[in-house]
């Protein structure tokens, strides 16, 4: 089926008190595996292309984006395309051209006022071009060799009142929050601050996003969705599955030279991981935690419309 808007998937997830799994893809095998996993689980999914992935693909988002679009059109479940962790203004301008319905502006490494200004400018441009905008407040860390944040440092966690003010002033449509996860974790050992998440869910009117979800145990992840997380970003878990599958295939047959034979094992491993995690967050099983608080009333959002080519609004 044609690509759908991430906005609709996240709105529906909030209404059912669940979340949408958003998987970062790098190769066509990633794309095929994520869609296969979503089909197995019978749930919608978001395909994410990060700025790092674009850089790896020779700085052009279109080949992978168009391949993802074609694969999604052949899938039996709804899929959206999202441009993730964008710092380059020129790449942001290409989000609509690539077929993305949403973009994450990565400015959380900047001081608060600079983060706010960058995200507000990006949100104005994105809205004029029919896109949803995600921002990040707090320090998730772990990308591009960044050291892990001190979990006891106040700035390593997202302050609920700052998050409320930030979303109101910036106009962003979703907010990634720092509650104890970290990017690029290869083992699921992160402990989340569920009390902080409850306060964030009470104060922030837009969908909350969890980055670094590969490092979060299944029970913690389910509890986070029950507590208010609406979008769950997953990347490293796919890469662990791919590498493990490929390594096992190559060790098992030292004479193999056809890449299809070992890539197929990696793709199958990723599909199994995607199916498990997509199903888990779509509607997590009941748990001992208090039920998710009713979200604040969100501000109206215009119906998605085709990109406004030649808009005077400029991203940062």
Tab-separated table of N, CA, C and O in Angstrom, residues 16-104:
chain	number	residue	atom	x	y	z
A	16	UNK	N	-5.077	4.113	21.210
A	16	UNK	CA	-5.179	2.742	21.713
A	16	UNK	C	-4.259	2.511	22.915
A	16	UNK	O	-4.141	1.389	23.401
A	17	UNK	N	-3.589	3.557	23.382
A	17	UNK	CA	-2.645	3.479	24.498
A	17	UNK	C	-1.485	2.528	24.179
A	17	UNK	O	-1.068	1.720	25.011
A	18	UNK	N	-0.995	2.625	22.948
A	18	UNK	CA	0.138	1.824	22.518
A	18	UNK	C	1.188	2.707	21.881
A	18	UNK	O	1.233	3.917	22.117
A	19	UNK	N	2.060	2.094	21.075
A	19	UNK	CA	3.127	2.838	20.410
A	19	UNK	C	3.374	2.251	19.030
A	19	UNK	O	2.859	1.184	18.691
A	20	UNK	N	4.170	2.973	18.246
A	20	UNK	CA	4.590	2.519	16.927
A	20	UNK	C	6.094	2.281	16.978
A	20	UNK	O	6.844	3.135	17.469
A	21	UNK	N	6.540	1.138	16.478
A	21	UNK	CA	7.969	0.873	16.371
A	21	UNK	C	8.512	1.588	15.145
A	21	UNK	O	7.948	1.487	14.058
A	22	UNK	N	9.620	2.313	15.340
A	22	UNK	CA	10.263	3.057	14.256
A	22	UNK	C	11.683	2.514	14.112
A	22	UNK	O	12.514	2.703	15.002
A	23	UNK	N	11.941	1.830	13.014
A	23	UNK	CA	13.211	1.129	12.814
A	23	UNK	C	14.116	1.902	11.865
A	23	UNK	O	13.700	2.298	10.777
A	24	UNK	N	15.365	2.086	12.275
A	24	UNK	CA	16.349	2.726	11.422
A	24	UNK	C	16.881	1.728	10.401
A	24	UNK	O	17.313	0.635	10.765
A	25	UNK	N	16.841	2.117	9.140
A	25	UNK	CA	17.255	1.234	8.051
A	25	UNK	C	18.481	1.816	7.355
A	25	UNK	O	18.603	3.029	7.208
A	26	UNK	N	19.365	0.931	6.912
A	26	UNK	CA	20.610	1.343	6.254
A	26	UNK	C	20.727	0.725	4.875
A	26	UNK	O	21.206	1.353	3.938
A	27	UNK	N	20.284	-0.526	4.749
A	27	UNK	CA	20.376	-1.253	3.491
A	27	UNK	C	18.981	-1.692	3.061
A	27	UNK	O	18.014	-1.626	3.845
A	28	UNK	N	18.872	-2.185	1.842
A	28	UNK	CA	17.598	-2.725	1.384
A	28	UNK	C	17.199	-3.934	2.220
A	28	UNK	O	16.013	-4.152	2.469
A	29	UNK	N	18.183	-4.698	2.698
A	29	UNK	CA	17.880	-5.839	3.568
A	29	UNK	C	17.208	-5.371	4.855
A	29	UNK	O	16.287	-6.027	5.357
A	30	UNK	N	17.649	-4.238	5.399
A	30	UNK	CA	16.973	-3.673	6.572
A	30	UNK	C	15.506	-3.389	6.255
A	30	UNK	O	14.612	-3.742	7.030
A	31	UNK	N	15.284	-2.718	5.142
A	31	UNK	CA	13.918	-2.341	4.760
A	31	UNK	C	13.035	-3.570	4.626
A	31	UNK	O	11.926	-3.645	5.184
A	32	UNK	N	13.504	-4.561	3.885
A	32	UNK	CA	12.714	-5.767	3.659
A	32	UNK	C	12.451	-6.508	4.959
A	32	UNK	O	11.349	-7.020	5.188
A	33	UNK	N	13.450	-6.548	5.835
A	33	UNK	CA	13.286	-7.255	7.104
A	33	UNK	C	12.270	-6.570	8.005
A	33	UNK	O	11.433	-7.223	8.638
A	34	UNK	N	12.323	-5.243	8.068
A	34	UNK	CA	11.380	-4.507	8.915
A	34	UNK	C	9.953	-4.709	8.425
A	34	UNK	O	9.034	-4.964	9.222
A	35	UNK	N	9.759	-4.612	7.130
A	35	UNK	CA	8.411	-4.792	6.596
A	35	UNK	C	7.932	-6.238	6.777
A	35	UNK	O	6.758	-6.468	7.096
A	36	UNK	N	8.823	-7.199	6.598
A	36	UNK	CA	8.444	-8.588	6.838
A	36	UNK	C	8.067	-8.806	8.302
A	36	UNK	O	7.066	-9.466	8.614
A	37	UNK	N	8.852	-8.227	9.204
A	37	UNK	CA	8.544	-8.358	10.623
A	37	UNK	C	7.220	-7.714	10.983
A	37	UNK	O	6.432	-8.267	11.754
A	38	UNK	N	6.956	-6.525	10.428
A	38	UNK	CA	5.683	-5.848	10.697
A	38	UNK	C	4.512	-6.657	10.159
A	38	UNK	O	3.449	-6.734	10.789
A	39	UNK	N	4.693	-7.271	8.993
A	39	UNK	CA	3.630	-8.107	8.437
A	39	UNK	C	3.377	-9.321	9.322
A	39	UNK	O	2.217	-9.705	9.535
A	40	UNK	N	4.434	-9.937	9.828
A	40	UNK	CA	4.254	-11.085	10.740
A	40	UNK	C	3.452	-10.670	11.971
A	40	UNK	O	2.594	-11.419	12.455
A	41	UNK	N	3.783	-9.500	12.493
A	41	UNK	CA	3.103	-9.020	13.692
A	41	UNK	C	1.736	-8.442	13.378
A	41	UNK	O	0.903	-8.279	14.282
A	42	UNK	N	1.493	-8.087	12.108
A	42	UNK	CA	0.223	-7.499	11.721
A	42	UNK	C	0.033	-6.088	12.263
A	42	UNK	O	-1.085	-5.706	12.625
A	43	UNK	N	1.119	-5.295	12.285
A	43	UNK	CA	1.057	-3.950	12.853
A	43	UNK	C	1.725	-2.955	11.911
A	43	UNK	O	2.576	-3.324	11.099
A	44	UNK	N	1.362	-1.680	12.019
A	44	UNK	CA	2.024	-0.652	11.207
A	44	UNK	C	3.442	-0.400	11.703
A	44	UNK	O	3.808	-0.787	12.832
A	45	UNK	N	4.227	0.291	10.894
A	45	UNK	CA	5.633	0.502	11.239
A	45	UNK	C	6.123	1.792	10.602
A	45	UNK	O	5.543	2.286	9.627
A	46	UNK	N	7.188	2.345	11.174
A	46	UNK	CA	7.845	3.520	10.605
A	46	UNK	C	9.253	3.119	10.185
A	46	UNK	O	10.003	2.544	10.978
A	47	UNK	N	9.587	3.408	8.923
A	47	UNK	CA	10.942	3.205	8.414
A	47	UNK	C	11.699	4.514	8.575
A	47	UNK	O	11.235	5.572	8.113
A	48	UNK	N	12.856	4.467	9.216
A	48	UNK	CA	13.619	5.678	9.490
A	48	UNK	C	14.960	5.648	8.767
A	48	UNK	O	15.681	4.654	8.830
A	49	UNK	N	15.290	6.754	8.119
A	49	UNK	CA	16.593	6.927	7.483
A	49	UNK	C	17.295	8.066	8.213
A	49	UNK	O	16.814	9.199	8.211
A	50	UNK	N	18.409	7.768	8.848
A	50	UNK	CA	19.109	8.784	9.624
A	50	UNK	C	20.101	9.553	8.759
A	50	UNK	O	20.479	9.115	7.652
A	51	UNK	N	20.531	10.689	9.269
A	51	UNK	CA	21.555	11.455	8.553
A	51	UNK	C	22.827	10.625	8.398
A	51	UNK	O	23.505	10.706	7.364
A	52	UNK	N	23.169	9.824	9.405
A	52	UNK	CA	24.339	8.953	9.292
A	52	UNK	C	24.166	7.938	8.160
A	52	UNK	O	25.119	7.640	7.428
A	53	UNK	N	22.955	7.390	8.023
A	53	UNK	CA	22.706	6.441	6.940
A	53	UNK	C	22.804	7.131	5.586
A	53	UNK	O	23.328	6.559	4.625
A	54	UNK	N	22.305	8.354	5.496
A	54	UNK	CA	22.416	9.119	4.250
A	54	UNK	C	23.885	9.348	3.915
A	54	UNK	O	24.313	9.213	2.754
A	55	UNK	N	24.669	9.694	4.922
A	55	UNK	CA	26.102	9.916	4.689
A	55	UNK	C	26.757	8.634	4.172
A	55	UNK	O	27.586	8.671	3.252
A	56	UNK	N	26.386	7.489	4.738
A	56	UNK	CA	26.922	6.208	4.286
A	56	UNK	C	26.514	5.918	2.846
A	56	UNK	O	27.286	5.353	2.068
A	57	UNK	N	25.314	6.322	2.482
A	57	UNK	CA	24.817	6.092	1.125
A	57	UNK	C	25.243	7.233	0.199
A	57	UNK	O	24.463	7.736	-0.616
A	58	UNK	N	26.471	7.697	0.371
A	58	UNK	CA	27.094	8.710	-0.483
A	58	UNK	C	26.342	10.027	-0.480
A	58	UNK	O	26.240	10.720	-1.489
A	59	UNK	N	25.782	10.352	0.696
A	59	UNK	CA	25.175	11.665	0.950
A	59	UNK	C	23.920	11.940	0.129
A	59	UNK	O	23.500	13.088	0.012
A	60	UNK	N	23.304	10.902	-0.403
A	60	UNK	CA	22.075	11.087	-1.183
A	60	UNK	C	20.960	10.255	-0.550
A	60	UNK	O	21.041	9.026	-0.518
A	61	UNK	N	19.901	10.908	-0.032
A	61	UNK	CA	18.824	10.151	0.611
A	61	UNK	C	17.902	9.426	-0.356
A	61	UNK	O	17.153	8.527	0.044
A	62	UNK	N	17.928	9.800	-1.638
A	62	UNK	CA	16.892	9.323	-2.546
A	62	UNK	C	16.966	7.834	-2.894
A	62	UNK	O	15.923	7.171	-2.921
A	63	UNK	N	18.125	7.247	-3.175
A	63	UNK	CA	18.111	5.827	-3.542
A	63	UNK	C	17.492	4.936	-2.466
A	63	UNK	O	16.624	4.105	-2.773
A	64	UNK	N	17.904	5.108	-1.202
A	64	UNK	CA	17.343	4.271	-0.138
A	64	UNK	C	15.888	4.644	0.121
A	64	UNK	O	15.041	3.766	0.342
A	65	UNK	N	15.569	5.939	0.087
A	65	UNK	CA	14.188	6.365	0.332
A	65	UNK	C	13.248	5.827	-0.733
A	65	UNK	O	12.129	5.374	-0.431
A	66	UNK	N	13.672	5.860	-1.983
A	66	UNK	CA	12.807	5.362	-3.057
A	66	UNK	C	12.681	3.846	-3.006
A	66	UNK	O	11.611	3.294	-3.308
A	67	UNK	N	13.758	3.162	-2.610
A	67	UNK	CA	13.663	1.711	-2.431
A	67	UNK	C	12.706	1.383	-1.295
A	67	UNK	O	11.882	0.458	-1.395
A	68	UNK	N	12.786	2.144	-0.197
A	68	UNK	CA	11.881	1.924	0.929
A	68	UNK	C	10.434	2.183	0.529
A	68	UNK	O	9.521	1.453	0.933
A	69	UNK	N	10.225	3.224	-0.256
A	69	UNK	CA	8.871	3.533	-0.725
A	69	UNK	C	8.311	2.397	-1.568
A	69	UNK	O	7.155	1.976	-1.390
A	70	UNK	N	9.115	1.894	-2.499
A	70	UNK	CA	8.660	0.800	-3.358
A	70	UNK	C	8.358	-0.450	-2.535
A	70	UNK	O	7.364	-1.141	-2.776
A	71	UNK	N	9.216	-0.757	-1.558
A	71	UNK	CA	8.990	-1.933	-0.717
A	71	UNK	C	7.739	-1.757	0.130
A	71	UNK	O	6.951	-2.701	0.312
A	72	UNK	N	7.523	-0.549	0.647
A	72	UNK	CA	6.336	-0.296	1.464
A	72	UNK	C	5.060	-0.428	0.650
A	72	UNK	O	4.030	-0.903	1.150
A	73	UNK	N	5.124	-0.012	-0.601
A	73	UNK	CA	3.938	-0.112	-1.458
A	73	UNK	C	3.535	-1.568	-1.703
A	73	UNK	O	2.362	-1.857	-1.964
A	74	UNK	N	4.490	-2.482	-1.589
A	74	UNK	CA	4.200	-3.900	-1.782
A	74	UNK	C	3.871	-4.612	-0.472
A	74	UNK	O	3.529	-5.793	-0.481
A	75	UNK	N	3.958	-3.903	0.648
A	75	UNK	CA	3.728	-4.513	1.957
A	75	UNK	C	2.239	-4.576	2.273
A	75	UNK	O	1.433	-3.813	1.739
A	76	UNK	N	1.899	-5.481	3.190
A	76	UNK	CA	0.502	-5.676	3.575
A	76	UNK	C	0.123	-4.888	4.820
A	76	UNK	O	-0.996	-5.021	5.321
A	77	UNK	N	1.043	-4.080	5.345
A	77	UNK	CA	0.758	-3.268	6.528
A	77	UNK	C	1.110	-1.815	6.221
A	77	UNK	O	1.951	-1.543	5.356
A	78	UNK	N	0.487	-0.857	6.913
A	78	UNK	CA	0.828	0.546	6.694
A	78	UNK	C	2.260	0.843	7.148
A	78	UNK	O	2.715	0.355	8.190
A	79	UNK	N	2.955	1.659	6.374
A	79	UNK	CA	4.320	2.056	6.714
A	79	UNK	C	4.514	3.526	6.394
A	79	UNK	O	4.016	4.028	5.385
A	80	UNK	N	5.228	4.226	7.274
A	80	UNK	CA	5.576	5.625	7.058
A	80	UNK	C	7.084	5.727	6.906
A	80	UNK	O	7.833	4.849	7.341
A	81	UNK	N	7.532	6.827	6.316
A	81	UNK	CA	8.962	7.077	6.116
A	81	UNK	C	9.342	8.345	6.866
A	81	UNK	O	8.684	9.381	6.730
A	82	UNK	N	10.420	8.250	7.643
A	82	UNK	CA	10.829	9.321	8.560
A	82	UNK	C	12.316	9.599	8.358
A	82	UNK	O	13.118	8.667	8.202
A	83	UNK	N	12.697	10.877	8.352
A	83	UNK	CA	14.104	11.275	8.279
A	83	UNK	C	14.579	11.561	9.699
A	83	UNK	O	14.026	12.424	10.385
A	84	UNK	N	15.605	10.842	10.145
A	84	UNK	CA	15.958	10.809	11.565
A	84	UNK	C	17.285	11.517	11.852
A	84	UNK	O	18.220	11.464	11.053
A	85	UNK	N	17.352	12.168	13.018
A	85	UNK	CA	18.582	12.793	13.529
A	85	UNK	C	19.244	13.692	12.495
A	85	UNK	O	20.408	13.521	12.137
A	86	UNK	N	18.484	14.682	12.035
A	86	UNK	CA	18.982	15.585	11.004
A	86	UNK	C	19.594	16.833	11.640
A	86	UNK	O	18.935	17.531	12.422
A	87	UNK	N	20.836	17.094	11.302
A	87	UNK	CA	21.502	18.328	11.710
A	87	UNK	C	21.789	19.243	10.517
A	87	UNK	O	21.958	20.444	10.683
A	88	UNK	N	21.864	18.666	9.336
A	88	UNK	CA	22.199	19.414	8.130
A	88	UNK	C	20.943	20.064	7.549
A	88	UNK	O	20.016	19.375	7.119
A	89	UNK	N	20.884	21.397	7.497
A	89	UNK	CA	19.697	22.070	6.947
A	89	UNK	C	19.400	21.675	5.509
A	89	UNK	O	18.236	21.602	5.108
A	90	UNK	N	20.424	21.412	4.729
A	90	UNK	CA	20.195	21.022	3.338
A	90	UNK	C	19.503	19.674	3.255
A	90	UNK	O	18.632	19.456	2.397
A	91	UNK	N	19.874	18.751	4.129
A	91	UNK	CA	19.205	17.448	4.146
A	91	UNK	C	17.764	17.602	4.605
A	91	UNK	O	16.856	16.957	4.059
A	92	UNK	N	17.521	18.456	5.580
A	92	UNK	CA	16.157	18.690	6.044
A	92	UNK	C	15.270	19.146	4.884
A	92	UNK	O	14.122	18.699	4.756
A	93	UNK	N	15.791	20.001	4.032
A	93	UNK	CA	15.014	20.502	2.899
A	93	UNK	C	14.642	19.406	1.916
A	93	UNK	O	13.736	19.579	1.102
A	94	UNK	N	15.332	18.277	1.969
A	94	UNK	CA	15.074	17.187	1.029
A	94	UNK	C	14.121	16.136	1.589
A	94	UNK	O	13.842	15.137	0.921
A	95	UNK	N	13.621	16.346	2.802
A	95	UNK	CA	12.770	15.343	3.438
A	95	UNK	C	11.516	15.067	2.618
A	95	UNK	O	11.149	13.905	2.388
A	96	UNK	N	10.842	16.106	2.186
A	96	UNK	CA	9.618	15.907	1.415
A	96	UNK	C	9.921	15.275	0.066
A	96	UNK	O	9.202	14.379	-0.397
A	97	UNK	N	11.006	15.702	-0.571
A	97	UNK	CA	11.407	15.136	-1.853
A	97	UNK	C	11.658	13.631	-1.730
A	97	UNK	O	11.367	12.855	-2.651
A	98	UNK	N	12.171	13.204	-0.567
A	98	UNK	CA	12.466	11.793	-0.343
A	98	UNK	C	11.225	10.976	-0.003
A	98	UNK	O	11.306	9.755	0.110
A	99	UNK	N	10.090	11.641	0.194
A	99	UNK	CA	8.857	10.930	0.514
A	99	UNK	C	8.572	10.809	1.986
A	99	UNK	O	7.654	10.087	2.394
A	100	UNK	N	9.337	11.521	2.813
A	100	UNK	CA	9.143	11.443	4.267
A	100	UNK	C	7.939	12.282	4.681
A	100	UNK	O	7.679	13.350	4.121
A	101	UNK	N	7.226	11.798	5.686
A	101	UNK	CA	6.107	12.557	6.240
A	101	UNK	C	6.468	13.199	7.568
A	101	UNK	O	5.684	13.972	8.122
A	102	UNK	N	7.664	12.886	8.072
A	102	UNK	CA	8.101	13.462	9.347
A	102	UNK	C	9.621	13.502	9.369
A	102	UNK	O	10.300	12.783	8.638
A	103	UNK	N	10.154	14.370	10.228
A	103	UNK	CA	11.598	14.533	10.333
A	103	UNK	C	11.953	14.831	11.784
A	103	UNK	O	11.214	15.531	12.478
A	104	UNK	N	13.063	14.277	12.248
A	104	UNK	CA	13.562	14.561	13.596
A	104	UNK	C	14.740	15.525	13.485
A	104	UNK	O	15.739	15.233	12.836
